[in-house]
Amino acid sequence: MHTYRGFWYAQALDYDSHVAPSLQGDIDADVCIIGGGYLGLWSAIRLKREKPGLKVVVIERDLCGGGASGRNGGVATNWWGKFLSVRKLCGHEEALRICKAAESAIDEIGEFCEENGIDAEYRKEGWIWSASSDMQKGSWDVLVDSLNEYGVNPFIALAPGEAQARTGSPKNIEAIFDPNAATVQPAMLARGLRRHALGLGVEIYEKTPMKRLERSKTPIVHTTKGSVKAQKVVVAMNAWGAIFPELRRDIALVSSDMVATAKAPERLKEIGFTGGEGMTDSRVVLNYYRNTPEGRVIFGKPLGRFGFGGRVGDMYEGPSPAAKRVTEAFHNIYPNLSDVPIINSWTGPLDRAMNGLPTFGHLGGHENIVYGIGFSGNGVATTVFASRIVASLTLEKDDEWSRCGLVDTKIKRFPIEPFRYIGGYMVRDALVRKEALEDRNKTAGWVTRKLASLAPAGYVPTKKS
């Protein structure tokens, strides 16, 4: 059966279509990593670099990067935009350390691509965080004031009119800019990580879904036609990690829905939309977008399906069921590009945490099973430094990563089903209504505002009164 691939991954396969064998039979390993996305691959690479003699095995249900790692917007941001959430969780000193580590990940991606000849279309040209309505103005003020207090504020306020000029959108009326962010072709980055891992001697088995994790003292990962008995197991499954009951209520399965336009480089040049910045506005139901070096626009908004009970299944395979609504959002931000054809849409699951931050630890307290989950759609750069945490936990180190404030955190959990599933739609739809009214400078009713206030944390902090 032909597997539907969204724009990014189909393009990446044009350059690299190699498929690793599936696992046949029973093998042993020092480390078995479940999941061949960014977190699994960065972790495998880091483990092999630290200890080349380790036998590291990666099993992947599809092709490496075929999940969230090859379907995202390709915007690599650091964590200064999340500083308030990190500080609330970890305290200000640890929050500063974590955010500085996250900041270094941007350059690490670029250096990795350059050193290893990986053309992931890396462009370090920053992140524009905009207000696309009067009621979004100043959404970042509380955050910026806090960062100024600690002397670490990377954001630059754009001059009047500059947001519109740099984004090419008449709707972006105000913005701040963080120069330390980048865009990538996400699937090409994933495929590049895969090639490098193979070159280091990592054993990769694709089309090899885990069927069961046996939690014996030496864990065994059972697959369709084999098994891996490993001294250490790493669960790096993104949204698919909700299969484990200990992790199920830590995340909600939320869609990321995206569209890609036809090539239109001259049109983008006409409106000034030629830079390599990643862009988001100040909504909670976020508009996120960027252009590509060949002159397309990639635009995303989470308007699709929620997963029930931690089950992903095949509901996120195929074109986005929300493509029409995402396209309408694109045309709202870019009315000057409304005649540029949409040529592709796709969707994928996000592992959305209540605080918007990932968490790490040992699954069910098992000392030999490590996990990381809850990247909430911000995994492109986050997984780079997150792999340091995973590697330290896996190698049983006692260092700043194994003791990181993101390890064994007590976070607010989502309700049990069916309340999480039903509530997810109610809250998301309330947010859409609220933000649509704000676009017209109107205020939503009390019920809508109350429902919207239940949304998980994002970039937008509470405004000053």
PDB file of N, CA and C in Angstrom, residues 40-76:
ATOM      1  N   GLY A  40      15.097  10.445  19.176  1.00  0.00           N
ATOM      2  CA  GLY A  40      15.765   9.158  19.101  1.00  0.00           C
ATOM      3  C   GLY A  40      17.092   9.226  18.369  1.00  0.00           C
ATOM      4  N   LEU A  41      17.130   9.962  17.268  1.00  0.00           N
ATOM      5  CA  LEU A  41      18.351  10.031  16.457  1.00  0.00           C
ATOM      6  C   LEU A  41      19.428  10.885  17.116  1.00  0.00           C
ATOM      7  N   TRP A  42      19.049  12.066  17.643  1.00  0.00           N
ATOM      8  CA  TRP A  42      20.045  12.875  18.359  1.00  0.00           C
ATOM      9  C   TRP A  42      20.610  12.100  19.549  1.00  0.00           C
ATOM     10  N   SER A  43      19.742  11.364  20.254  1.00  0.00           N
ATOM     11  CA  SER A  43      20.207  10.591  21.408  1.00  0.00           C
ATOM     12  C   SER A  43      21.144   9.474  20.986  1.00  0.00           C
ATOM     13  N   ALA A  44      20.801   8.770  19.908  1.00  0.00           N
ATOM     14  CA  ALA A  44      21.669   7.696  19.412  1.00  0.00           C
ATOM     15  C   ALA A  44      23.034   8.237  19.020  1.00  0.00           C
ATOM     16  N   ILE A  45      23.042   9.372  18.333  1.00  0.00           N
ATOM     17  CA  ILE A  45      24.300   9.985  17.910  1.00  0.00           C
ATOM     18  C   ILE A  45      25.130  10.408  19.115  1.00  0.00           C
ATOM     19  N   ARG A  46      24.481  11.013  20.099  1.00  0.00           N
ATOM     20  CA  ARG A  46      25.212  11.480  21.276  1.00  0.00           C
ATOM     21  C   ARG A  46      25.791  10.303  22.071  1.00  0.00           C
ATOM     22  N   LEU A  47      25.019   9.226  22.185  1.00  0.00           N
ATOM     23  CA  LEU A  47      25.502   8.047  22.907  1.00  0.00           C
ATOM     24  C   LEU A  47      26.708   7.422  22.201  1.00  0.00           C
ATOM     25  N   LYS A  48      26.643   7.326  20.869  1.00  0.00           N
ATOM     26  CA  LYS A  48      27.761   6.722  20.128  1.00  0.00           C
ATOM     27  C   LYS A  48      29.001   7.613  20.160  1.00  0.00           C
ATOM     28  N   ARG A  49      28.794   8.927  20.176  1.00  0.00           N
ATOM     29  CA  ARG A  49      29.944   9.826  20.260  1.00  0.00           C
ATOM     30  C   ARG A  49      30.616   9.714  21.621  1.00  0.00           C
ATOM     31  N   GLU A  50      29.816   9.565  22.671  1.00  0.00           N
ATOM     32  CA  GLU A  50      30.390   9.467  24.012  1.00  0.00           C
ATOM     33  C   GLU A  50      31.034   8.108  24.251  1.00  0.00           C
ATOM     34  N   LYS A  51      30.368   7.060  23.766  1.00  0.00           N
ATOM     35  CA  LYS A  51      30.872   5.699  23.964  1.00  0.00           C
ATOM     36  C   LYS A  51      30.744   4.928  22.656  1.00  0.00           C
ATOM     37  N   PRO A  52      31.741   5.046  21.775  1.00  0.00           N
ATOM     38  CA  PRO A  52      31.647   4.415  20.454  1.00  0.00           C
ATOM     39  C   PRO A  52      31.419   2.912  20.508  1.00  0.00           C
ATOM     40  N   GLY A  53      31.820   2.264  21.597  1.00  0.00           N
ATOM     41  CA  GLY A  53      31.681   0.812  21.670  1.00  0.00           C
ATOM     42  C   GLY A  53      30.280   0.347  22.014  1.00  0.00           C
ATOM     43  N   LEU A  54      29.380   1.257  22.373  1.00  0.00           N
ATOM     44  CA  LEU A  54      28.018   0.859  22.697  1.00  0.00           C
ATOM     45  C   LEU A  54      27.306   0.305  21.473  1.00  0.00           C
ATOM     46  N   LYS A  55      26.553  -0.765  21.665  1.00  0.00           N
ATOM     47  CA  LYS A  55      25.682  -1.236  20.599  1.00  0.00           C
ATOM     48  C   LYS A  55      24.336  -0.536  20.781  1.00  0.00           C
ATOM     49  N   VAL A  56      24.072   0.422  19.914  1.00  0.00           N
ATOM     50  CA  VAL A  56      22.852   1.222  19.982  1.00  0.00           C
ATOM     51  C   VAL A  56      21.943   0.808  18.825  1.00  0.00           C
ATOM     52  N   VAL A  57      20.727   0.426  19.158  1.00  0.00           N
ATOM     53  CA  VAL A  57      19.741  -0.011  18.168  1.00  0.00           C
ATOM     54  C   VAL A  57      18.561   0.953  18.194  1.00  0.00           C
ATOM     55  N   VAL A  58      18.120   1.378  17.026  1.00  0.00           N
ATOM     56  CA  VAL A  58      16.916   2.209  16.894  1.00  0.00           C
ATOM     57  C   VAL A  58      15.873   1.408  16.140  1.00  0.00           C
ATOM     58  N   ILE A  59      14.677   1.292  16.705  1.00  0.00           N
ATOM     59  CA  ILE A  59      13.571   0.700  15.951  1.00  0.00           C
ATOM     60  C   ILE A  59      12.550   1.793  15.663  1.00  0.00           C
ATOM     61  N   GLU A  60      12.034   1.777  14.454  1.00  0.00           N
ATOM     62  CA  GLU A  60      11.107   2.812  13.992  1.00  0.00           C
ATOM     63  C   GLU A  60       9.919   2.167  13.294  1.00  0.00           C
ATOM     64  N   ARG A  61       8.717   2.557  13.692  1.00  0.00           N
ATOM     65  CA  ARG A  61       7.488   1.964  13.158  1.00  0.00           C
ATOM     66  C   ARG A  61       7.308   2.221  11.669  1.00  0.00           C
ATOM     67  N   ASP A  62       7.826   3.354  11.161  1.00  0.00           N
ATOM     68  CA  ASP A  62       7.684   3.718   9.746  1.00  0.00           C
ATOM     69  C   ASP A  62       9.080   3.906   9.170  1.00  0.00           C
ATOM     70  N   LEU A  63       9.368   5.070   8.653  1.00  0.00           N
ATOM     71  CA  LEU A  63      10.717   5.458   8.254  1.00  0.00           C
ATOM     72  C   LEU A  63      11.196   6.526   9.215  1.00  0.00           C
ATOM     73  N   CYS A  64      12.483   6.575   9.485  1.00  0.00           N
ATOM     74  CA  CYS A  64      13.014   7.566  10.408  1.00  0.00           C
ATOM     75  C   CYS A  64      12.617   8.976   9.960  1.00  0.00           C
ATOM     76  N   GLY A  65      12.056   9.732  10.870  1.00  0.00           N
ATOM     77  CA  GLY A  65      11.591  11.077  10.553  1.00  0.00           C
ATOM     78  C   GLY A  65      10.220  11.123   9.924  1.00  0.00           C
ATOM     79  N   GLY A  66       9.565   9.954   9.770  1.00  0.00           N
ATOM     80  CA  GLY A  66       8.262   9.923   9.121  1.00  0.00           C
ATOM     81  C   GLY A  66       7.131  10.428   9.998  1.00  0.00           C
ATOM     82  N   GLY A  67       7.388  10.583  11.305  1.00  0.00           N
ATOM     83  CA  GLY A  67       6.373  11.105  12.214  1.00  0.00           C
ATOM     84  C   GLY A  67       6.468  12.613  12.314  1.00  0.00           C
ATOM     85  N   ALA A  68       6.379  13.118  13.542  1.00  0.00           N
ATOM     86  CA  ALA A  68       6.368  14.564  13.747  1.00  0.00           C
ATOM     87  C   ALA A  68       7.639  15.242  13.233  1.00  0.00           C
ATOM     88  N   SER A  69       8.763  14.541  13.261  1.00  0.00           N
ATOM     89  CA  SER A  69      10.027  15.152  12.862  1.00  0.00           C
ATOM     90  C   SER A  69      10.065  15.531  11.388  1.00  0.00           C
ATOM     91  N   GLY A  70       9.285  14.867  10.574  1.00  0.00           N
ATOM     92  CA  GLY A  70       9.257  15.205   9.154  1.00  0.00           C
ATOM     93  C   GLY A  70       8.003  15.934   8.731  1.00  0.00           C
ATOM     94  N   ARG A  71       7.175  16.361   9.699  1.00  0.00           N
ATOM     95  CA  ARG A  71       5.892  16.982   9.354  1.00  0.00           C
ATOM     96  C   ARG A  71       5.707  18.363   9.964  1.00  0.00           C
ATOM     97  N   ASN A  72       6.679  18.846  10.718  1.00  0.00           N
ATOM     98  CA  ASN A  72       6.513  20.123  11.423  1.00  0.00           C
ATOM     99  C   ASN A  72       6.790  21.310  10.505  1.00  0.00           C
ATOM    100  N   GLY A  73       6.710  22.510  11.068  1.00  0.00           N
ATOM    101  CA  GLY A  73       6.909  23.710  10.269  1.00  0.00           C
ATOM    102  C   GLY A  73       8.353  24.005   9.927  1.00  0.00           C
ATOM    103  N   GLY A  74       9.286  23.286  10.552  1.00  0.00           N
ATOM    104  CA  GLY A  74      10.691  23.518  10.251  1.00  0.00           C
ATOM    105  C   GLY A  74      11.216  24.818  10.831  1.00  0.00           C
ATOM    106  N   VAL A  75      10.634  25.263  11.951  1.00  0.00           N
ATOM    107  CA  VAL A  75      11.097  26.476  12.622  1.00  0.00           C
ATOM    108  C   VAL A  75      11.781  26.067  13.917  1.00  0.00           C
ATOM    109  N   ALA A  76      13.065  26.358  14.013  1.00  0.00           N
ATOM    110  CA  ALA A  76      13.860  26.007  15.191  1.00  0.00           C
ATOM    111  C   ALA A  76      14.002  27.242  16.069  1.00  0.00           C
TER     112      ALA A  76
END
